Amino acid sequence: MKYMDHNVVSSKMKSRLTKNKFFKGLFFAATMFGLIVLAVLLIRIITQGGGYINWDFFMNFASRFPEQAGIKSALIGSIYLMLVVAPVSMFLGVGTAIYLEEYAKQNKMNRFIKVNISNLAGVPSVVFGLLGLTIFVRNFDLGISILAAGFTMSLLILPVIIVASQEAIRAVPRELREASFAMGATKWQTIVRVVLPAAVPGVLTGSILALSRAIGETAPLVVIGIPTILMFTPNHLLDTFTALPMQIFDWTKRPQVAFHDVAAAGIIVLMTLLIIMNSIAVFIRNKYQKRY
Amino acid sequence: MKSIKYLAMGTIFGSALFLAACGGGESNASGDTGSSEEAGALEGQVRGDGSSTVAPIMEAIVEIYSAEQPEVRVSSGVSGTGGGFEKFIAGETDFSNASRPIKDEEAAALEEAGIEYTEVVLGYDGLSVVVSQDNDWVDYLTLDELKKLWVEDGTEKTWADIREGWPEEPVEFYSPGTDSGTYDYFNEVILEDEDIVRSATLSEDDNVLVQGIIGSPNSIGYFGYAYYLENQDTLKVVPIDNGNGPIEPSNETIESGEYEPLSRPVFTYVNNSSISENSAAANFITFTINNAGDMAEAVGYVRAPQNIYDEDLEAIEALK
């Protein structure tokens, strides 16, 4: 008795193989589409702006002469912004995640909170800008300062950090916690000495990716009213400042083509910053990832 | 886990060092308040916001000013003329750049807020009406034709509708966004508050308009003179006939006022109490008026007649 009719199989084989090849090609094309567009963008930006990248570009303020224009105030402003956003958003984000995962009871209220944190991640960044303008700039009277912008950006990336930290904390095996409790540790001791160390790679990866988003975001800064014409660097956190994306945005709108090249140079700097931050995330993940 | 701590510490100290290295010059100098009084060095903060059209002139002025008074911290945003006035009315800025005169409702809001202001002319701009270089039929446009082109009348307009003999091709319109002072000015002198053609492509980015107009022979658009100057190899400017014969925008026709009515002054509005209370702001605004002409020309705008600068200077001096 034959289980397979070889004639039927071989007659269908050809069409099956073609189908297989077709989809392989289709998905390969899908992969390449993104990569090629990215490569074209990169090449264009590097050929346009590469010539403007030199020491002066980092040490000069903006200028009416494209060849003298620099990003000093914008770069330092962006770094200051990160110095506010990183601690604020990570403290609030990881704190919320620990509360929700370790302390909170699984009742309706907390499920409601969790759903809304996920929803918050989908709110357009302009809306966060408006929130920041009303609450931090006007109500708290922080003015158009690093602190106000930093708080706004922290709110913007908070949902991402919370969700990433929650996932990381949840991935820590139950047995580890139980072992810790069995040794007589309190909940707090367990969290600090067992759960957090095990969750650190996930928490940091998520946080750094979220920070990368904050450093490239323009819309909330535009809404808050961050200036672009500014020939000084901030002295303290309540000083006004400008940031890289704002400066790039301003240059691309100029009539002179040379300024578009300067903008490209600014994009290269911003992109390098992003790549460095993402590499740190990858590095941390690879180095500290443990499998249980 | 230790190494993570070191990594984090390293990052924090590294960036702190970097900031100290970059920002050191300024922060040290302004840290010891009062000791830099010698040589008449001023200290203080001046804040502005407003039109992105005016921004290049302001940036140039701030650039040379900060070389002269490095301790005065001038900053200016580019929220657009309307957005700038909003902050000016809220009392958040000392000056507000505008590419059109202040509107009545804005002036009323300022009065309500108890803010007195002075209008300062920075330079002139000529709204340039341009078409593609492939457009070989438009030799000039009268003001009536311009209005007929741009006002919405419910029909799809072709060039033949505007003047006989022109091709029966639908016109493509490119205009600055309705938030810009450029649009407001065009609305005032050409549209006269009637609706702009619905098919018009509106963009806040003038470079988008330039690309759109270059791309199609049937297109028409308008924007600031500086954008035409930068793209004169690829665009064709349309001379405008206001009854005294067709006139092309140029430095001379804009300054002399011949290029009427599309030549417009660009302003900054100054909060009077900033002048009287903040010596840095007073100094900066005086400097602005003294250098506005040169800087306007340096970035592709046109200098205003000298007597206008003189009058503005007098008005500011009177407030000090």
XYZ file of C-alpha atoms in Angstrom:
612
model
C 0.000 0.000 0.000
C 1.328 3.331 -0.976
C 1.056 6.187 1.463
C 2.114 8.716 -1.086
C 1.156 9.049 -4.678
C 4.467 10.073 -6.185
C 2.837 11.252 -9.340
C 0.649 13.742 -7.492
C 3.581 14.880 -5.373
C 5.895 15.448 -8.295
C 3.189 17.168 -10.312
C 2.575 19.602 -7.453
C 6.218 19.969 -6.496
C 7.020 22.511 -9.113
C 4.318 24.971 -8.132
C 5.185 24.550 -4.453
C 8.824 25.302 -5.102
C 7.914 28.340 -7.180
C 5.670 29.567 -4.391
C 8.487 29.099 -1.927
C 10.899 30.994 -4.135
C 8.382 33.762 -4.717
C 7.873 34.408 -1.028
C 11.551 34.160 -0.295
C 12.172 36.816 -2.938
C 9.293 38.973 -1.684
C 10.515 38.988 1.901
C 14.093 39.553 0.814
C 12.888 42.584 -1.157
C 11.008 43.804 1.913
C 14.190 43.541 3.958
C 16.285 45.263 1.322
C 13.772 48.082 0.838
C 14.368 49.441 4.312
C 18.103 48.886 4.142
C 18.488 50.556 0.749
C 16.456 53.606 1.760
C 18.569 53.876 4.909
C 21.780 53.527 2.904
C 20.682 56.193 0.412
C 19.817 58.549 3.269
C 23.133 57.927 4.973
C 25.158 58.414 1.810
C 23.288 61.590 0.945
C 23.708 63.063 4.405
C 27.360 62.127 4.651
C 28.251 63.502 1.221
C 26.284 66.683 1.946
C 27.423 67.362 5.458
C 30.684 65.462 5.820
C 32.708 68.458 4.648
C 31.390 70.637 7.468
C 32.372 68.290 10.274
C 35.515 69.629 11.906
C 36.593 70.956 15.259
C 35.173 74.409 14.545
C 31.762 72.906 13.881
C 31.684 71.735 17.500
C 33.183 74.897 18.973
C 31.244 77.597 17.060
C 27.802 78.983 17.663
C 25.281 79.368 14.850
C 26.279 81.969 12.278
C 25.004 83.828 9.246
C 27.941 82.327 7.323
C 27.330 78.618 6.692
C 31.052 77.815 6.817
C 31.313 79.343 10.301
C 28.100 77.889 11.649
C 28.525 75.466 14.504
C 26.450 73.437 16.909
C 28.117 74.283 20.215
C 25.008 75.632 21.931
C 22.775 72.911 20.480
C 25.070 70.003 21.330
C 25.701 71.164 24.879
C 21.994 71.926 25.277
C 21.115 68.398 24.174
C 23.613 66.891 26.623
C 22.203 68.996 29.470
C 18.727 67.884 28.455
C 19.823 64.250 28.715
C 21.311 64.918 32.153
C 17.820 65.893 33.312
C 15.819 63.356 31.336
C 17.927 60.290 32.194
C 17.710 60.388 36.011
C 14.147 61.719 36.146
C 12.652 59.300 33.654
C 14.602 56.291 34.893
C 13.754 56.891 38.545
C 10.053 57.416 37.819
C 9.904 54.668 35.188
C 11.710 51.940 37.092
C 9.933 52.947 40.295
C 6.537 52.620 38.654
C 7.499 49.286 37.129
C 8.668 47.897 40.493
C 5.482 49.055 42.156
C 3.239 47.563 39.494
C 5.096 44.260 39.270
C 6.198 43.622 42.835
C 3.958 45.498 45.235
C 0.625 46.210 43.564
C -2.198 43.730 43.892
C -3.686 42.450 40.690
C -7.006 44.251 41.032
C -9.118 46.243 38.581
C -7.535 49.538 39.527
C -4.044 48.335 38.691
C -5.099 46.684 35.467
C -6.632 50.023 34.538
C -3.350 51.789 35.316
C -1.388 49.317 33.205
C -3.691 49.665 30.198
C -3.411 53.438 30.401
C 0.370 53.398 30.599
C 0.371 51.457 27.340
C -2.083 53.972 25.908
C 0.147 56.822 26.986
C 2.919 55.384 24.826
C 0.739 56.079 21.790
C 0.018 59.739 22.551
C 1.595 62.044 19.911
C 4.641 63.942 21.123
C 3.051 67.323 20.316
C 0.477 66.663 23.017
C 3.252 66.154 25.552
C 4.693 69.454 24.371
C 1.418 71.231 25.118
C 1.262 69.541 28.512
C 4.821 70.655 29.254
C 4.072 74.220 28.154
C 1.022 74.488 30.401
C 2.293 72.644 33.464
C 6.055 73.074 33.639
C 6.682 76.310 31.731
C 3.641 78.286 32.917
C 2.108 76.701 36.074
C 5.362 75.674 37.736
C 6.920 78.853 36.354
C 10.085 77.070 35.261
C 10.174 79.217 32.131
C 11.651 77.991 28.883
C 14.414 76.140 30.686
C 16.341 72.896 30.560
C 14.380 71.673 33.556
C 10.983 72.328 31.949
C 12.016 70.694 28.682
C 13.663 67.818 30.564
C 10.513 67.078 32.573
C 8.422 67.199 29.411
C 10.741 64.801 27.603
C 10.762 62.532 30.669
C 6.972 62.317 30.548
C 7.175 61.540 26.849
C 9.450 58.525 27.268
C 8.132 57.373 30.641
C 5.615 54.856 29.231
C 8.320 53.194 27.143
C 10.638 52.859 30.135
C 7.833 51.564 32.375
C 6.744 48.922 29.886
C 10.326 47.805 29.177
C 11.158 47.639 32.896
C 7.962 45.724 33.641
C 8.867 43.137 31.015
C 12.371 42.844 32.429
C 11.160 42.453 36.005
C 8.525 39.940 34.990
C 11.177 37.874 33.213
C 13.043 37.288 36.490
C 12.090 33.715 37.468
C 9.741 33.251 40.397
C 12.165 30.703 41.939
C 14.802 33.388 42.536
C 12.382 35.499 44.539
C 11.138 32.503 46.485
C 14.687 31.452 47.292
C 15.349 34.943 48.603
C 12.199 34.938 50.731
C 13.127 31.476 52.023
C 16.393 32.892 53.313
C 14.397 35.386 55.340
C 14.825 38.428 53.097
C 12.184 41.119 53.130
C 10.435 42.210 49.982
C 12.646 45.288 49.668
C 15.820 43.233 50.160
C 14.623 40.806 47.516
C 13.906 43.586 45.059
C 17.228 45.347 45.555
C 19.495 42.309 45.774
C 17.798 39.756 43.565
C 15.177 41.149 41.199
C 16.788 44.409 40.107
C 20.269 42.985 39.396
C 18.697 40.260 37.297
C 16.502 42.776 35.480
C 19.175 45.398 34.871
C 20.028 44.467 31.264
C 16.399 44.722 30.175
C 15.754 47.880 32.158
C 18.837 49.658 30.844
C 18.302 48.575 27.247
C 14.751 49.895 27.307
C 15.781 53.102 29.029
C 18.614 53.898 26.674
C 16.440 53.276 23.623
C 13.836 55.598 25.141
C 16.502 58.237 25.829
C 17.597 57.967 22.198
C 14.075 58.867 21.256
C 14.105 61.868 23.578
C 17.333 63.229 22.132
C 15.963 63.191 18.581
C 12.493 64.521 19.344
C 11.661 68.005 18.020
C 7.920 68.569 18.317
C 7.626 69.014 22.114
C 10.557 71.449 22.066
C 8.921 73.505 19.314
C 5.686 73.669 21.290
C 7.441 74.665 24.517
C 9.121 77.453 22.536
C 12.781 76.501 22.819
C 14.738 79.256 21.039
C 17.050 78.498 18.132
C 18.918 81.787 17.972
C 21.148 81.621 20.998
C 24.868 82.264 21.223
C 25.647 81.007 24.706
C 25.694 77.783 26.646
C 23.522 77.235 29.717
C 25.040 77.778 33.178
C 22.409 76.038 35.260
C 19.266 73.987 34.827
C 16.919 76.970 34.792
C 18.759 78.586 31.889
C 17.263 78.643 28.449
C 18.942 76.491 25.832
C 18.589 75.037 22.368
C 18.850 71.425 21.262
C 20.261 69.603 18.249
C 16.966 68.765 16.503
C 15.814 72.395 16.835
C 19.021 73.708 15.300
C 18.840 71.185 12.437
C 15.190 72.042 11.814
C 16.065 75.737 11.653
C 18.895 75.204 9.174
C 16.812 73.080 6.790
C 14.310 75.940 6.465
C 16.929 78.475 5.363
C 16.903 79.675 1.747
C 20.659 79.170 1.276
C 21.542 75.685 0.053
C 24.800 75.786 2.035
C 22.746 75.806 5.238
C 21.079 72.576 4.155
C 24.553 71.033 4.072
C 25.235 72.404 7.545
C 21.960 70.800 8.622
C 23.227 67.505 7.173
C 26.379 67.890 9.257
C 24.169 68.441 12.310
C 22.250 65.283 11.435
C 25.518 63.332 11.297
C 26.364 64.510 14.821
C 22.895 63.662 16.108
C 23.032 60.269 14.418
C 26.462 59.524 15.879
C 25.094 60.338 19.338
C 22.164 57.990 18.712
C 24.403 55.204 17.447
C 26.654 55.558 20.485
C 23.658 55.380 22.828
C 22.219 52.367 21.027
C 25.591 50.620 21.062
C 25.758 51.095 24.821
C 22.332 49.465 25.043
C 23.458 46.510 22.920
C 26.691 46.225 24.879
C 24.907 46.138 28.231
C 22.414 43.608 27.002
C 25.071 41.265 25.671
C 27.356 41.579 28.631
C 24.887 41.144 31.454
C 22.269 38.945 29.964
C 21.843 35.762 31.962
C 19.636 32.877 31.015
C 17.702 31.139 33.707
C 27.137 44.366 38.735
C 29.985 46.576 39.917
C 31.148 47.247 36.413
C 27.744 48.713 35.575
C 28.181 51.180 38.367
C 31.597 52.106 37.020
C 30.164 52.473 33.549
C 27.415 54.737 34.838
C 29.826 56.776 36.941
C 32.206 57.009 34.018
C 29.460 58.283 31.751
C 28.324 60.896 34.252
C 31.830 62.144 35.014
C 32.791 62.008 31.356
C 29.872 64.171 30.302
C 30.404 66.508 33.250
C 34.011 66.996 32.220
C 32.991 67.536 28.622
C 30.417 70.141 29.636
C 32.913 71.845 31.874
C 35.428 71.947 29.059
C 32.987 73.355 26.533
C 31.006 75.707 28.702
C 33.845 76.717 30.982
C 34.644 80.043 29.376
C 31.154 81.428 29.729
C 30.193 80.023 33.101
C 33.334 81.197 34.858
C 32.984 84.677 33.504
C 29.354 85.132 34.497
C 29.805 83.372 37.811
C 31.481 86.351 39.453
C 28.652 88.803 38.989
C 29.574 92.428 39.163
C 33.313 92.122 38.693
C 33.034 92.448 34.911
C 31.727 95.987 35.133
C 34.931 97.394 33.691
C 35.029 98.343 29.992
C 31.273 98.897 30.161
C 30.488 95.200 29.827
C 26.800 94.554 30.335
C 25.186 91.487 31.775
C 21.673 90.297 31.499
C 19.164 88.303 29.607
C 17.105 89.325 26.592
C 14.427 87.000 25.248
C 12.609 87.109 21.963
C 10.530 84.961 19.692
C 8.565 85.304 16.491
C 8.651 85.075 12.730
C 10.915 82.561 11.059
C 11.146 84.993 8.124
C 12.841 87.521 10.365
C 14.974 84.871 12.090
C 17.980 85.050 9.716
C 18.298 88.833 10.279
C 17.951 88.370 14.041
C 20.476 85.556 14.062
C 23.017 87.709 12.234
C 22.463 90.592 14.645
C 22.744 88.339 17.701
C 25.897 86.845 16.225
C 27.750 90.153 15.991
C 26.193 91.419 19.217
C 27.395 88.456 21.245
C 30.913 89.158 20.006
C 30.601 92.681 21.385
C 28.680 91.952 24.618
C 29.427 88.322 25.422
C 27.789 88.569 28.842
C 24.382 89.550 27.525
C 22.486 86.377 26.840
C 20.149 86.991 23.927
C 17.904 84.172 22.776
C 15.182 84.135 20.173
C 12.795 81.443 19.025
C 11.115 80.913 15.686
C 7.505 80.200 16.635
C 6.135 82.286 13.757
C 4.753 85.834 13.877
C 1.491 84.813 15.552
C 3.121 82.394 17.986
C 5.665 85.059 18.896
C 2.971 87.618 19.687
C 1.232 85.073 21.923
C 4.361 84.893 24.093
C 4.842 88.669 23.840
C 1.318 89.205 25.147
C 1.972 86.713 27.967
C 4.942 88.915 28.912
C 7.405 86.083 28.337
C 9.533 87.892 25.762
C 11.279 91.252 25.499
C 10.950 91.494 21.738
C 8.800 89.785 19.156
C 9.844 89.427 15.524
C 7.090 89.897 12.980
C 6.912 89.700 9.217
C 3.706 91.762 9.198
C 2.391 94.689 11.232
C 0.688 93.814 14.509
C -2.998 92.881 14.163
C -5.724 94.875 15.900
C -6.715 91.988 18.141
C -3.095 91.445 19.146
C -2.717 95.132 19.966
C -5.929 94.964 21.989
C -4.685 91.928 23.923
C -1.432 93.756 24.669
C -3.340 96.753 25.947
C -5.426 94.505 28.156
C -2.255 92.916 29.521
C -0.883 96.379 30.195
C 2.084 95.948 27.886
C 3.234 98.976 25.922
C 5.336 98.328 22.878
C 7.360 100.045 20.180
C 7.527 98.949 16.567
C 11.036 98.714 15.108
C 11.682 98.157 11.395
C 14.545 95.741 10.690
C 14.492 95.803 6.919
C 12.380 95.218 3.852
C 11.365 92.069 2.105
C 9.804 91.796 -1.338
C 7.195 89.088 -1.643
C 8.330 87.479 -4.874
C 5.752 85.900 -7.143
C 7.503 83.154 -9.071
C 6.774 80.582 -11.731
C 8.785 77.723 -13.176
C 11.435 78.505 -15.768
C 9.560 76.218 -18.160
C 6.718 78.713 -18.036
C 7.335 80.853 -21.149
C 4.023 82.694 -21.321
C 3.820 84.790 -18.150
C 5.637 88.083 -18.818
C 4.059 90.065 -16.008
C 0.903 90.069 -13.868
C -1.282 92.961 -12.860
C -2.663 93.160 -9.338
C -6.141 92.261 -10.627
C -4.800 89.219 -12.425
C -2.926 88.190 -9.313
C -6.094 88.430 -7.250
C -8.110 86.561 -9.893
C -5.516 83.796 -9.796
C -5.376 83.339 -6.044
C -8.954 83.910 -4.861
C -11.210 80.858 -4.611
C -14.158 81.200 -6.987
C -15.374 77.613 -7.136
C -13.924 76.843 -10.578
C -10.754 75.070 -11.560
C -8.598 77.849 -12.936
C -6.527 77.523 -16.081
C -3.955 80.015 -17.260
C -6.301 80.895 -20.154
C -8.850 82.192 -17.637
C -6.380 84.793 -16.457
C -5.312 86.262 -19.770
C -6.308 85.357 -23.296
C -3.693 83.517 -25.278
C -2.244 81.729 -22.301
C -2.472 77.896 -22.386
C -5.538 76.083 -21.114
C -3.590 74.248 -18.438
C -4.780 74.131 -14.818
C -2.756 76.351 -12.516
C -0.960 74.767 -9.552
C -0.663 77.016 -6.499
C 2.004 77.039 -3.816
C 1.622 79.309 -0.811
C 3.213 79.731 2.621
C 1.095 78.345 5.455
C -1.742 80.378 6.949
C 0.199 80.763 10.223
C 2.986 82.729 8.577
C 3.226 86.498 8.400
C 4.007 86.102 4.698
C 0.561 84.620 4.112
C -1.053 87.301 6.260
C 0.607 90.037 4.242
C -0.372 88.471 0.920
C -3.891 88.041 2.262
C -4.032 91.717 3.160
C -2.753 93.231 -0.076
C -3.863 90.695 -2.700
C -6.616 88.423 -1.398
C -8.204 91.186 0.668
C -9.597 88.651 3.127
C -11.225 86.445 0.521
C -10.472 82.727 0.608
C -7.299 81.476 -1.005
C -7.773 78.884 -3.797
C -8.638 75.586 -2.217
C -6.281 73.615 -4.443
C -3.264 75.556 -3.162
C -0.471 73.573 -1.553
C 0.326 75.266 1.758
C 3.636 74.703 3.500
C 5.417 76.330 6.403
C 8.709 75.365 4.799
C 9.473 77.715 1.900
C 11.966 75.251 0.461
C 9.054 72.887 -0.144
C 7.348 75.633 -2.159
C 10.508 76.226 -4.177
C 10.773 72.529 -5.058
C 7.084 72.347 -5.974
C 7.263 75.338 -8.301
C 10.460 74.124 -9.985
C 8.754 70.790 -10.591
C 5.857 71.963 -12.720
C 5.576 74.461 -15.611
C 1.990 75.340 -14.646
C 2.751 76.274 -11.080
C 2.837 79.660 -9.396
C 3.791 80.609 -5.875
C 5.102 83.393 -3.679
C 7.539 83.726 -0.805
C 10.206 85.976 0.650
C 12.772 87.646 -1.623
C 15.669 85.716 -0.041
C 14.232 82.410 -1.259
C 13.960 83.770 -4.796
C 17.524 85.146 -4.656
C 18.879 81.733 -3.683
C 16.946 79.970 -6.444
C 17.051 82.486 -9.278
C 18.781 79.966 -11.561
C 15.837 77.624 -11.365
C 12.878 79.988 -10.903
C 11.413 82.834 -12.911
C 10.232 85.888 -11.038
C 7.068 87.573 -12.287
C 7.169 91.374 -12.569
C 4.109 92.913 -10.926
C 2.184 95.750 -12.566
C 0.504 97.971 -10.001
C -0.656 100.449 -12.651
C 2.754 102.018 -13.221
C 4.114 99.292 -15.470
C 5.582 95.894 -14.575
C 8.241 95.989 -11.859
C 10.521 93.159 -10.821
C 11.597 92.828 -7.189
C 15.206 93.884 -6.666
C 17.167 95.596 -3.916
C 16.487 98.993 -5.508
C 12.781 98.591 -6.289
C 12.046 97.108 -2.856
C 13.889 99.800 -0.925
C 12.477 102.659 -2.978
C 8.949 101.344 -2.600
C 8.500 101.072 -6.392
C 7.771 97.372 -5.952
C 4.411 98.202 -4.449
C 2.392 96.731 -2.845
C 4.370 93.508 -2.369
C 7.388 95.073 -0.717
C 6.856 94.881 3.016
C 8.792 95.908 6.079
C 9.795 93.250 8.611
C 9.644 94.261 12.243
C 10.505 93.483 15.748
C 8.143 94.680 18.457
C 9.824 95.761 21.655
C 8.331 95.728 25.134
C 8.750 99.293 26.426
C 9.262 98.294 30.034
C 12.100 95.964 28.963
C 13.873 98.999 27.536
C 13.418 101.118 30.634
C 14.088 98.363 33.191
C 16.597 96.064 31.534
C 19.735 97.896 30.435
C 20.901 94.819 28.523
C 17.677 94.799 26.494
C 17.967 98.537 25.833
C 21.545 98.075 24.703
C 20.650 95.149 22.475
C 17.728 96.893 20.796
C 19.821 100.008 20.113
C 22.494 97.765 18.646
C 19.835 95.985 16.596
C 18.584 99.197 14.992
C 22.124 100.382 14.257
C 23.027 97.143 12.499
C 19.702 95.968 11.075
C 20.353 97.411 7.601
C 23.722 95.733 7.115
C 22.579 92.431 8.559
C 19.354 92.435 6.531
C 21.398 92.794 3.348
C 23.864 90.143 4.495
C 21.136 87.516 4.682
C 19.211 88.376 1.513
C 16.802 91.068 2.660
C 16.769 94.741 1.781
C 17.861 97.671 3.908
C 15.167 100.153 4.939
C 15.691 103.870 4.190
C 18.041 105.394 6.795
C 15.458 107.859 8.125
C 13.270 104.954 9.282
C 16.121 103.536 11.363
C 16.818 107.019 12.736
C 13.207 107.480 13.800
C 13.085 104.066 15.498
C 16.326 104.814 17.311
C 14.917 108.075 18.574
C 11.782 106.336 19.839
C 13.880 103.785 21.725
C 16.219 106.430 23.159
C 13.177 108.281 24.472
C 12.170 105.195 26.467
C 15.474 104.664 28.222
